Short mmCIF file of C-alpha atoms in Angstrom, two decimals:
data_model
loop_
_atom_site.label_atom_id
_atom_site.label_comp_id
_atom_site.label_asym_id
_atom_site.label_seq_id
_atom_site.Cartn_x
_atom_site.Cartn_y
_atom_site.Cartn_z
CA ASP E 1 90.25 65.54 104.37
CA HIS E 2 90.07 68.43 102.29
CA HIS E 3 87.56 68.66 99.07
CA ARG E 4 87.44 72.43 97.98
CA SER E 5 90.54 74.13 96.72
CA HIS E 6 93.26 73.26 94.50
CA ALA E 7 96.57 71.98 96.82
CA ASP E 8 98.58 75.75 95.81
CA ILE E 9 95.10 77.53 97.40
CA ILE E 10 94.33 75.29 100.80
CA GLU E 11 98.64 74.36 101.41
CA PHE E 12 99.19 77.83 103.31
CA SER E 13 96.33 77.41 105.71
CA ASN E 14 97.16 73.67 105.87
CA ARG E 15 100.70 74.75 106.98
CA ARG E 16 100.21 77.68 109.37
CA PHE E 17 96.69 76.91 110.66
CA TYR E 18 95.86 73.07 110.60
CA GLY E 19 99.36 71.40 111.44
CA GLY E 20 99.89 69.91 108.39
CA LYS E 21 96.92 67.79 108.58
CA LEU E 22 95.30 68.56 105.62
CA ARG E 23 94.78 65.84 103.13
CA VAL E 24 93.86 67.29 99.66
CA ALA E 25 91.21 65.36 98.19
CA THR E 26 89.64 67.84 95.92
CA PRO E 27 88.47 66.50 92.53
CA TYR E 28 90.97 68.75 90.02
CA ASP E 29 88.61 67.76 87.15
CA ARG E 30 85.54 69.51 88.56
CA LEU E 31 87.72 72.64 89.19
CA LYS E 32 86.68 75.96 87.20
CA ARG E 33 89.39 77.98 86.36
CA PRO E 34 90.22 80.65 83.75
CA ARG E 35 90.94 79.30 80.51
CA GLY E 36 94.52 78.95 80.12
CA GLN E 37 95.24 79.87 83.86
CA GLU E 38 96.92 77.08 86.23
CA ALA E 39 94.43 76.82 89.22
CA GLY E 40 96.39 78.01 92.65
CA VAL E 41 97.41 81.41 93.56
CA THR E 42 97.49 84.66 91.42
CA TRP E 43 99.38 87.80 93.10
CA GLN E 44 98.60 91.43 91.82
CA ASN E 45 100.74 93.73 93.26
CA VAL E 46 99.27 97.17 93.76
CA THR E 47 100.85 100.08 95.72
CA GLY E 48 98.03 101.98 97.27
CA HIS E 49 97.01 103.92 100.08
CA THR E 50 94.87 102.57 103.13
CA THR E 51 92.41 105.13 104.98
CA ARG E 52 90.21 105.05 107.87
CA PRO E 53 86.50 106.20 106.55
CA ASN E 54 84.35 107.93 108.57
CA GLN E 55 82.27 104.87 109.45
CA GLY E 56 85.05 103.25 110.69
CA GLY E 57 87.58 100.16 109.45
CA ALA E 58 89.80 100.89 106.75
CA GLN E 59 90.05 100.97 102.94
CA ASN E 60 91.86 101.16 99.48
CA GLU E 61 90.48 102.78 96.85
CA ILE E 62 93.72 101.86 94.54
CA GLU E 63 93.76 98.69 95.42
CA ALA E 64 89.79 97.96 95.26
CA ARG E 65 89.73 99.71 91.67
CA ALA E 66 92.70 97.46 90.89
CA LEU E 67 90.68 94.30 92.16
CA VAL E 68 87.35 95.89 89.94
CA ASP E 69 89.45 95.78 86.92
CA ALA E 70 90.98 92.16 87.13
CA LEU E 71 87.23 91.25 87.67
CA PHE E 72 86.31 93.15 84.94
CA ASP E 73 89.13 91.52 82.72
CA LEU E 74 87.63 88.14 84.17
CA LEU E 75 83.94 88.38 83.40
CA VAL E 76 83.92 90.99 80.52
CA THR E 77 86.62 90.39 78.35
CA ARG E 78 87.83 86.76 79.25
CA HIS E 79 83.89 85.24 79.22
CA TYR E 80 84.52 83.20 82.52
CA GLU E 81 81.54 81.46 83.66
CA GLY E 82 82.24 80.31 86.88
CA SER E 83 81.25 81.25 89.89
CA VAL E 84 83.11 84.41 91.40
CA GLY E 85 83.49 85.99 95.16
CA VAL E 86 85.46 88.88 96.45
CA VAL E 87 86.08 88.75 99.90
CA THR E 88 87.93 91.51 102.38
CA PRO E 89 88.38 91.49 105.91
CA PHE E 90 86.99 95.40 106.05
CA ARG E 91 83.06 96.42 106.00
CA ALA E 92 84.63 99.85 104.29
CA GLN E 93 86.49 98.01 101.61
CA LYS E 94 83.50 95.65 100.84
CA GLN E 95 81.23 98.77 100.43
CA LEU E 96 84.06 100.80 98.08
CA ILE E 97 84.30 97.71 95.75
CA ASP E 98 80.17 97.04 95.69
CA THR E 99 80.02 100.79 94.41
CA ILE E 100 82.61 101.10 91.86
CA ILE E 101 81.00 97.81 90.69
CA ALA E 102 77.31 99.27 90.55
CA GLN E 103 79.40 101.94 88.55
CA MET E 104 79.80 99.49 86.08
CA PRO E 105 76.41 98.08 84.11
CA THR E 106 78.27 95.23 82.37
CA ILE E 107 79.54 93.70 85.77
CA GLU E 108 76.13 94.54 87.68
CA GLU E 109 74.47 92.60 84.57
CA LEU E 110 76.66 89.49 85.29
CA ARG E 111 76.18 89.38 88.98
CA LEU E 112 73.56 87.28 88.97
CA ARG E 113 74.76 84.45 86.47
CA ARG E 114 78.65 84.45 88.11
CA GLU E 115 77.00 84.07 91.41
CA LEU E 116 79.25 87.29 92.34
CA LEU E 117 79.35 87.79 95.72
CA VAL E 118 81.28 90.20 97.43
CA GLU E 119 81.55 90.52 100.89
CA THR E 120 83.34 90.89 104.14
CA VAL E 121 85.32 87.49 105.55
CA HIS E 122 83.06 87.33 108.41
CA ARG E 123 79.81 87.02 106.39
CA PHE E 124 81.45 85.18 103.59
CA GLN E 125 82.55 81.92 105.98
CA GLY E 126 80.61 78.45 104.99
CA ASP E 127 80.54 79.64 101.51
CA GLU E 128 83.03 79.53 98.22
CA ARG E 129 83.55 79.95 94.93
CA ASP E 130 85.50 78.84 91.74
CA VAL E 131 87.79 82.06 91.57
CA MET E 132 88.39 84.16 94.65
CA PHE E 133 89.68 87.69 94.77
CA PHE E 134 90.62 88.67 98.14
CA SER E 135 91.49 92.56 99.32
CA PRO E 136 93.37 92.51 102.40
CA VAL E 137 93.67 96.47 102.19
CA ILE E 138 97.33 96.40 103.89
CA SER E 139 99.50 99.29 101.88
CA GLU E 140 100.72 102.36 103.02
CA GLY E 141 98.65 104.29 105.48
CA VAL E 142 97.38 101.33 107.13
CA THR E 143 96.62 102.38 110.73
CA PRO E 144 97.86 100.22 113.74
CA GLY E 145 93.93 99.30 114.81
CA ALA E 146 93.82 98.02 111.38
CA LEU E 147 96.80 95.73 111.62
CA GLY E 148 95.75 94.93 115.15
CA PHE E 149 92.22 93.69 114.02
CA LEU E 150 93.92 91.50 111.26
CA ARG E 151 96.89 90.06 113.79
CA SER E 152 94.57 89.11 116.37
CA ASN E 153 91.82 87.03 113.96
CA GLY E 154 94.36 85.13 112.37
CA ASN E 155 90.96 82.61 112.01
CA LEU E 156 89.57 85.41 109.23
CA PHE E 157 92.93 85.35 107.44
CA ASN E 158 92.47 81.40 107.16
CA VAL E 159 88.86 81.82 106.05
CA ALA E 160 89.63 84.55 103.49
CA ILE E 161 92.15 82.47 101.60
CA ASN E 162 90.85 79.22 101.33
CA ARG E 163 87.05 80.44 99.78
CA ALA E 164 88.55 79.68 96.39
CA ARG E 165 88.18 76.57 94.56
CA GLY E 166 90.07 76.40 91.55
CA LEU E 167 91.94 80.12 92.04
CA LEU E 168 92.74 82.79 94.34
CA HIS E 169 93.50 86.30 92.98
CA VAL E 170 95.07 88.36 95.63
CA VAL E 171 95.61 92.21 95.32
CA VAL E 172 97.86 93.25 97.64
CA ASP E 173 101.03 95.42 97.92
CA ARG E 174 103.41 92.89 98.58
CA MET E 175 106.08 95.18 100.32
CA ALA E 176 103.38 96.77 102.51
CA ALA E 177 102.19 93.30 103.55
CA LEU E 178 105.66 91.58 104.31
CA ALA E 179 106.62 94.63 106.41
CA SER E 180 103.20 94.88 108.39
CA GLY E 181 104.95 92.21 110.85
CA ASP E 182 102.35 89.87 110.35
CA ASP E 183 103.63 86.24 110.03
CA TYR E 184 100.67 85.39 107.27
#
């Protein structure tokens, strides 16, 4: 039995990673989603450029900035009051998102009250939030090494997408993700 996420969020993982054996038993009346927004998955298409920073890994500044803009909209403009998380497979992307947020005092002030956590997939395992943002860092320029890391760690992808209870907001270059050759 699965009690964390809305069915629209967990269904992909159920089919891909659990062979359809999960039974969704989430109490929907407890899900905190943004006013006027349906629970489930939201896609934000962002055409960016993936780079490999000196410390390794992968990052995409355009994707990171679009994600932080969406975070600002949710927390500041729309005054969302549930818990919020940001997850990414790459430490370099996590550090870039943290740097951008640090330059925005209005988000930084809400960090504790909204339980805002920005982390890599490894560090987010075992945790959950009402709304999760996912930054996969797949776009033009992604290296074969970064793609190989993602391909060989399907469990990380599974963890990344099912930390959300009510809303998963994916910020990605959809065409690049589809062209990546990875079935998930």
